[in-house]
mmCIF file of C-alpha atoms in Angstrom:
data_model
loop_
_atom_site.group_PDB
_atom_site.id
_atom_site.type_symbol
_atom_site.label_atom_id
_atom_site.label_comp_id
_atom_site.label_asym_id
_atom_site.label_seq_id
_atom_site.Cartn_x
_atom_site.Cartn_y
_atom_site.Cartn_z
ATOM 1 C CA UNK A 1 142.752 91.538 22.123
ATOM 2 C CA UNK A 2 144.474 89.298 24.759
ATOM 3 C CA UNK A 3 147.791 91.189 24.610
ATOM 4 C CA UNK A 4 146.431 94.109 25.465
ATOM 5 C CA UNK A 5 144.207 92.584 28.305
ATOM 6 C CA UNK A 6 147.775 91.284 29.696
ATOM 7 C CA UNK A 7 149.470 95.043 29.567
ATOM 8 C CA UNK A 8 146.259 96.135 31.024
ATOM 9 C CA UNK A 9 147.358 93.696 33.791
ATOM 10 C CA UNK A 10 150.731 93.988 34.042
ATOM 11 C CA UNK A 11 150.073 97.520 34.252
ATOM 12 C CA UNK A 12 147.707 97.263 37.282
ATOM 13 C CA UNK A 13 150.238 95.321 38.851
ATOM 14 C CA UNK A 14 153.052 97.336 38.659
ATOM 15 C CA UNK A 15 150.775 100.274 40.200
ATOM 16 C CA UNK A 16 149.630 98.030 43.457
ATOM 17 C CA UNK A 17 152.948 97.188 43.646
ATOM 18 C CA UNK A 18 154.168 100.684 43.390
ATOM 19 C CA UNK A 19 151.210 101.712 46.345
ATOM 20 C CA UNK A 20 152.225 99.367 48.874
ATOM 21 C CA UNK A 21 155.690 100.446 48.393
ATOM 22 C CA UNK A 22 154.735 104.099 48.817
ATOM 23 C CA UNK A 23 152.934 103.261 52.442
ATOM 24 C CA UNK A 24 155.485 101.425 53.878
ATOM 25 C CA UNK A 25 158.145 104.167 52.574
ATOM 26 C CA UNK A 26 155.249 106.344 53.960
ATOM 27 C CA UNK A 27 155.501 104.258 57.423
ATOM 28 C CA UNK A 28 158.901 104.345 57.527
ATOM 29 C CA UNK A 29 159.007 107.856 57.250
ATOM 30 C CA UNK A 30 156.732 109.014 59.984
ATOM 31 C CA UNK A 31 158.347 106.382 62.644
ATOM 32 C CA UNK A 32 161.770 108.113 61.430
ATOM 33 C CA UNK A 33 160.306 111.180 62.239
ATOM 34 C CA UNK A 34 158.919 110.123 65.522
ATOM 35 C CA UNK A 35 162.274 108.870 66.538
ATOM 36 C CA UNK A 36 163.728 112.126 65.828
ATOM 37 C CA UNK A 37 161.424 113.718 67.467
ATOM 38 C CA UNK A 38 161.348 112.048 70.874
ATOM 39 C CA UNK A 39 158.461 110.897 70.495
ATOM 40 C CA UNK A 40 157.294 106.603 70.136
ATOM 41 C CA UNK A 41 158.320 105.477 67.114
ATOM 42 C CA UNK A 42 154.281 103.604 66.845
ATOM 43 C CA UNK A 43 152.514 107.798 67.273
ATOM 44 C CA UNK A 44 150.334 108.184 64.416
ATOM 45 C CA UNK A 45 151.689 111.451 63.527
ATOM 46 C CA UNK A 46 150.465 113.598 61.082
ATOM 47 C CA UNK A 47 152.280 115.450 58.382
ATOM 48 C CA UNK A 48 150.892 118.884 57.754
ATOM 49 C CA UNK A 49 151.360 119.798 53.448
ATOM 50 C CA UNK A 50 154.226 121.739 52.272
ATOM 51 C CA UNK A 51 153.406 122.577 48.811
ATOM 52 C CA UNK A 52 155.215 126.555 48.860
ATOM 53 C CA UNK A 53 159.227 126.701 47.509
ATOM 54 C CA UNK A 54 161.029 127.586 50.758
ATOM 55 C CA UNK A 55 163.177 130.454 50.329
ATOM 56 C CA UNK A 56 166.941 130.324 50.244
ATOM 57 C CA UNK A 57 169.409 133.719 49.613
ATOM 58 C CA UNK A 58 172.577 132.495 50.750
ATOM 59 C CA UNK A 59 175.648 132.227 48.290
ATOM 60 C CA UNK A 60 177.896 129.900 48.908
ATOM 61 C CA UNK A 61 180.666 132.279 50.954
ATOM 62 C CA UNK A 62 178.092 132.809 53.645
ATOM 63 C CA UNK A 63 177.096 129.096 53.537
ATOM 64 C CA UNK A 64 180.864 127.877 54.154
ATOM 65 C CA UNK A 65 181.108 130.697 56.984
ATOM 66 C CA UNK A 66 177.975 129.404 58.647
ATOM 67 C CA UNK A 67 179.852 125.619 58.774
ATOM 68 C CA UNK A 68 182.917 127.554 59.937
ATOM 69 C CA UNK A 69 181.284 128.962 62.604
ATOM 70 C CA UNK A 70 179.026 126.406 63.716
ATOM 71 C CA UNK A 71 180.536 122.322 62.622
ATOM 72 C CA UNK A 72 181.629 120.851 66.228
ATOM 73 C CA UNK A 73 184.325 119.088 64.401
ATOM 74 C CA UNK A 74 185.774 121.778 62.994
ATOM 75 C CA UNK A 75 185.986 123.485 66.836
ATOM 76 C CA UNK A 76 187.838 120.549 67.768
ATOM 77 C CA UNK A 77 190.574 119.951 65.750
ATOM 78 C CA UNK A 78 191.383 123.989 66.375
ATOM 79 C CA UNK A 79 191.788 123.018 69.797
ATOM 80 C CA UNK A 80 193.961 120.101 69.217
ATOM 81 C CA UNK A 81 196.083 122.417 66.782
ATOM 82 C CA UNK A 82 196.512 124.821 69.679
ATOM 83 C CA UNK A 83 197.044 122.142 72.613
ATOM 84 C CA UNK A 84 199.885 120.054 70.206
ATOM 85 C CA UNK A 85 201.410 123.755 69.711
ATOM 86 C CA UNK A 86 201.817 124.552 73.423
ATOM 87 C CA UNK A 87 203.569 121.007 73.649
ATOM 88 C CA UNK A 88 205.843 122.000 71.255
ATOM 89 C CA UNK A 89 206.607 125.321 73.279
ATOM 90 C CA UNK A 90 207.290 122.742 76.215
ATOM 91 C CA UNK A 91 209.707 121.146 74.366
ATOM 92 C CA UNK A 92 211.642 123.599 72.955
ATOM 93 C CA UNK A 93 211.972 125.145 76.204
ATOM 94 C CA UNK A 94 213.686 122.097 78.078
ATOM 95 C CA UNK A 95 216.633 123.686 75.695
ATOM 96 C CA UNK A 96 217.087 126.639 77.860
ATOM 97 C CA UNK A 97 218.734 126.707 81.131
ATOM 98 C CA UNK A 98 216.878 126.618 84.212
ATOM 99 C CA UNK A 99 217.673 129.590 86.080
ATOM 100 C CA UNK A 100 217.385 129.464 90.249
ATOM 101 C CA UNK A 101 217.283 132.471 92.776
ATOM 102 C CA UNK A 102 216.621 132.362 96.109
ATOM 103 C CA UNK A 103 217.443 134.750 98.921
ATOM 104 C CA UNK A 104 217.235 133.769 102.897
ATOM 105 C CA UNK A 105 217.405 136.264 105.988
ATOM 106 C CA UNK A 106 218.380 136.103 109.458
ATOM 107 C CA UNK A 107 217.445 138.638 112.294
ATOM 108 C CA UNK A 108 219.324 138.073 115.815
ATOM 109 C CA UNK A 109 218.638 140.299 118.667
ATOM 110 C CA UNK A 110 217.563 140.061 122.069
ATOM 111 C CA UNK A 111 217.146 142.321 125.884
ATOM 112 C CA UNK A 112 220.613 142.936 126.074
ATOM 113 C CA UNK A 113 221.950 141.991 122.583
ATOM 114 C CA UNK A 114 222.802 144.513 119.512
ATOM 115 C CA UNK A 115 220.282 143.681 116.405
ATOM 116 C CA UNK A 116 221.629 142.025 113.554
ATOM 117 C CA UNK A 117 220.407 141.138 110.179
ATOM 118 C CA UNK A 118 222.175 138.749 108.145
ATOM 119 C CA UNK A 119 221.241 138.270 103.856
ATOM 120 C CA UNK A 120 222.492 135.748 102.543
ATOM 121 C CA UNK A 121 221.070 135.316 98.134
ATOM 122 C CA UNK A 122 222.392 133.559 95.792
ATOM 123 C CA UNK A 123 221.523 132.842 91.834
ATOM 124 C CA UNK A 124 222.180 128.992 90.325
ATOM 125 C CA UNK A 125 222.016 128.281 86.571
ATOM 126 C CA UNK A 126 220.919 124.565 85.481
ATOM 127 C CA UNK A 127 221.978 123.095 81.782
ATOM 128 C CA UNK A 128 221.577 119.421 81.261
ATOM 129 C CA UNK A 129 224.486 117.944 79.053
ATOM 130 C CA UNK A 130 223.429 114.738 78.589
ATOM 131 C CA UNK A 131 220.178 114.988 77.834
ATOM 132 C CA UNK A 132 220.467 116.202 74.414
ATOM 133 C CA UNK A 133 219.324 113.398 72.354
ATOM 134 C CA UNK A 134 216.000 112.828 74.290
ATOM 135 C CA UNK A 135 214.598 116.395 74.080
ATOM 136 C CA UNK A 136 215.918 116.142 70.349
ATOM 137 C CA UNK A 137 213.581 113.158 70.322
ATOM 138 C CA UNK A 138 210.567 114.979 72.233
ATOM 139 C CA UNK A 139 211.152 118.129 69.838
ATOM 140 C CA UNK A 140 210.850 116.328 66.764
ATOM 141 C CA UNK A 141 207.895 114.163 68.471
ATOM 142 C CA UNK A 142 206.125 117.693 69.165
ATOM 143 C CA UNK A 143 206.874 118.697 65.764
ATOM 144 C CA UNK A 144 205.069 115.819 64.042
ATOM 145 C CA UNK A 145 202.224 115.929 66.733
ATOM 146 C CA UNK A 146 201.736 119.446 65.332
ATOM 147 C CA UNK A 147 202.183 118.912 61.730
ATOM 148 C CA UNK A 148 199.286 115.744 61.983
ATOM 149 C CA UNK A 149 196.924 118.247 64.193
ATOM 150 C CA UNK A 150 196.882 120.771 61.024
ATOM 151 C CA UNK A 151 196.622 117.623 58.304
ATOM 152 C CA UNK A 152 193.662 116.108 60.465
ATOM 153 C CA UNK A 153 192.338 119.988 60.303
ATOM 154 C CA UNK A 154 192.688 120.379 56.369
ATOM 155 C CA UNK A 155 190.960 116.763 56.014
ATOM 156 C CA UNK A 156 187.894 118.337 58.260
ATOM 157 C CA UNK A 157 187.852 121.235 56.727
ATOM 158 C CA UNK A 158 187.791 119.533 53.159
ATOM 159 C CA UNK A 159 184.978 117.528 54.041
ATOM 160 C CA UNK A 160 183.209 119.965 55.274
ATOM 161 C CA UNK A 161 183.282 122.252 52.219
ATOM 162 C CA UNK A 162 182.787 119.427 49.890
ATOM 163 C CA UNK A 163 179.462 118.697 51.851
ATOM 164 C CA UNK A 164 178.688 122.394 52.180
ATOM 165 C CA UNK A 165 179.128 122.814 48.326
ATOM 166 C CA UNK A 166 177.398 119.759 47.537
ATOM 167 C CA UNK A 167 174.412 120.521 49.498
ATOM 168 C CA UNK A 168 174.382 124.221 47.865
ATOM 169 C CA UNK A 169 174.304 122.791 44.338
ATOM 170 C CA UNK A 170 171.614 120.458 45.277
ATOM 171 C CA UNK A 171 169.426 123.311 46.287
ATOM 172 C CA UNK A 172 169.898 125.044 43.070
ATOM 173 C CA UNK A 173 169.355 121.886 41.417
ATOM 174 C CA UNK A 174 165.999 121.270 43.500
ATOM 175 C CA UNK A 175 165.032 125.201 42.459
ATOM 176 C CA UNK A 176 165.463 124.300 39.013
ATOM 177 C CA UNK A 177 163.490 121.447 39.105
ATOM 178 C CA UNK A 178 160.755 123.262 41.031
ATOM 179 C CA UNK A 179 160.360 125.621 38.200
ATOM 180 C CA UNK A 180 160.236 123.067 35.340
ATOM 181 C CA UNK A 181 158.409 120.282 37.500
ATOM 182 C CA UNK A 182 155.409 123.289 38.478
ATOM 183 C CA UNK A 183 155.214 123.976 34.916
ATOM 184 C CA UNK A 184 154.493 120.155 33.946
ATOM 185 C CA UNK A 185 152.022 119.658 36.456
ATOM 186 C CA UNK A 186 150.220 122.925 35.093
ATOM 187 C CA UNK A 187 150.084 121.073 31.489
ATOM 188 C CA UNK A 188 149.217 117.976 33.020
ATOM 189 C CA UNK A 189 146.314 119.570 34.547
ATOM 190 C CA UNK A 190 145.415 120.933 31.492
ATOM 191 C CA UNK A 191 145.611 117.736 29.176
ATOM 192 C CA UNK A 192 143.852 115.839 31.779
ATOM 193 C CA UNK A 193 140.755 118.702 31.165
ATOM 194 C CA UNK A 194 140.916 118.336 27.798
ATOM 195 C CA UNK A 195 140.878 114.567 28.156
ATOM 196 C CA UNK A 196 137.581 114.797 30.487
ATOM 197 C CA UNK A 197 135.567 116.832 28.029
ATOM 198 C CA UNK A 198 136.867 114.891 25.488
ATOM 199 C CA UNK A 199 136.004 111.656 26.969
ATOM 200 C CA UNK A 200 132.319 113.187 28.057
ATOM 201 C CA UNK A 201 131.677 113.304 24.407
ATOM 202 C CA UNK A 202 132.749 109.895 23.497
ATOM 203 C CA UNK A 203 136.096 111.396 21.322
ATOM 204 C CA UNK A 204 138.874 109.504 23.965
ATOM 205 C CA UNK A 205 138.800 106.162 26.162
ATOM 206 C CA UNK A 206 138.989 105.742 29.568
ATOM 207 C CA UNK A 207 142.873 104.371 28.959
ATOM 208 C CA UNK A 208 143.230 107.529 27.423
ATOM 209 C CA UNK A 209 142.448 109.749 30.826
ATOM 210 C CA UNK A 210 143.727 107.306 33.234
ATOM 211 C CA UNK A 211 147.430 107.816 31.283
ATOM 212 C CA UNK A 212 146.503 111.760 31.580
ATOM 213 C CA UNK A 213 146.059 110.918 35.077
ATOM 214 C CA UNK A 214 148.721 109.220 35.865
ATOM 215 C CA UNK A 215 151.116 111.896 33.861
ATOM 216 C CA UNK A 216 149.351 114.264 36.376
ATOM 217 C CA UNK A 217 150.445 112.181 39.448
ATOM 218 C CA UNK A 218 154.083 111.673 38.228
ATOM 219 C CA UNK A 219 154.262 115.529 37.705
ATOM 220 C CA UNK A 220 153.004 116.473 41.024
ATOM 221 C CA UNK A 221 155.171 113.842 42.454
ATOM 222 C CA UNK A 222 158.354 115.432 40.883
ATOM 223 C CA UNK A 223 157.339 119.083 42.119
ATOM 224 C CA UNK A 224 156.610 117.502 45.979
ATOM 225 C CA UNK A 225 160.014 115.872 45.886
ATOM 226 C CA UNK A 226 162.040 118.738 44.485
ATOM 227 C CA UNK A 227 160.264 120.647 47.715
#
């Protein structure tokens, strides 16, 4: 039948298509990799097969500790936080009086002169009156320097626990899949064997096992990318 010779084709299509895509995804890839690496993005590197589920334990506490303890960003804005609150310290103090002491001493003797030592201290107290309004200014300016440090702070640390949590639910995600994606490539194994022997006695077609194969393929390829 002619329709079914054009789904056969349309069908064959759609997989060439789907190849080509898959090696220059595949090319991509390895030149990413190379890149990150150091190494020329043109080395024919070779990727060694992963097929065993990496083990994770964490819960999430110790995975928002680790950020904590380790983000760069996260460092920073604690240091900002500190160096806007020892500007505020600066300008609170500029309300207090400056208090001056100094003390100066004279010795005066000679061959035929009596010795005598002469102190002379004294202690001076500073208050600027007039400068009230512009260390008003700087205080409040200090004040809102700190209050923005800790908002920029609570922004960083939000995004950092929304991409700490979101990356711990996609591993539990990625387990889950792992588990039911194993189990469909074990029954697409199966039903492809089945198929075969089926197909050896002249009970199934060869559309038949190329479909089993192809279930095979798309169940393998879940399970590698839930890895």
């Amino acid at each position: 039948v002619r329709n079914n010779v054009l789904q056969a084709e349309l069908l064959l299509a759609e997989m060439q298509l789907e190849f080509v895509s898959s090696q220059t995804a595949e090319g991509i890839a390895v030149a990413s990799l190379n890149r990150a690496m150091g190494l020329h993005v043109s080395s024919s590197t070779k990727i060694v097969d992963q097929n065993q589920e990496p083990t994770f334990s964490f819960v999430l506490a110790e995975c928002l500790q680790l950020a904590v303890d380790n983000r760069e960003e996260f460092r920073s804005v604690l240091n900002a936080i500190a160096s806007s609150q020892w500007g505020l310290a600066v300008s609170q103090a500029k309300f207090l009086p400056r208090i001056l002491s100094g003390v100066t001493g004279v010795l005066r003797g000679g061959n035929d002169l009596e010795e005598n030592s002469l102190l002379v201290g004294g202690v001076s107290i500073e208050l600027d009156l007039f400068k009230g309004t512009r260390r008003f200014a700087e205080l409040r300016s200090s004040r809102a320097e700190v209050r923005a440090r800790i908002a920029q702070a609570e922004e960083v640390a939000d995004t950092i626990a929304f991409e700490v949590i979101a990356a711990y639910l996609n591993i539990n995600d990625a387990q889950q899949r792992i588990v039911l994606s194993r189990t469909a490539v074990a029954s697409g194994e199966e039903n492809l064997k089945v198929l075969l022997e089926l197909f050896g006695g002249g009970d199934a077609t060869s559309t038949d096992v190329v479909d089993a194969e192809l279930a095979l393929v798309r169940a393998q390829q879940s399970y590698y990318t839930a890895l």
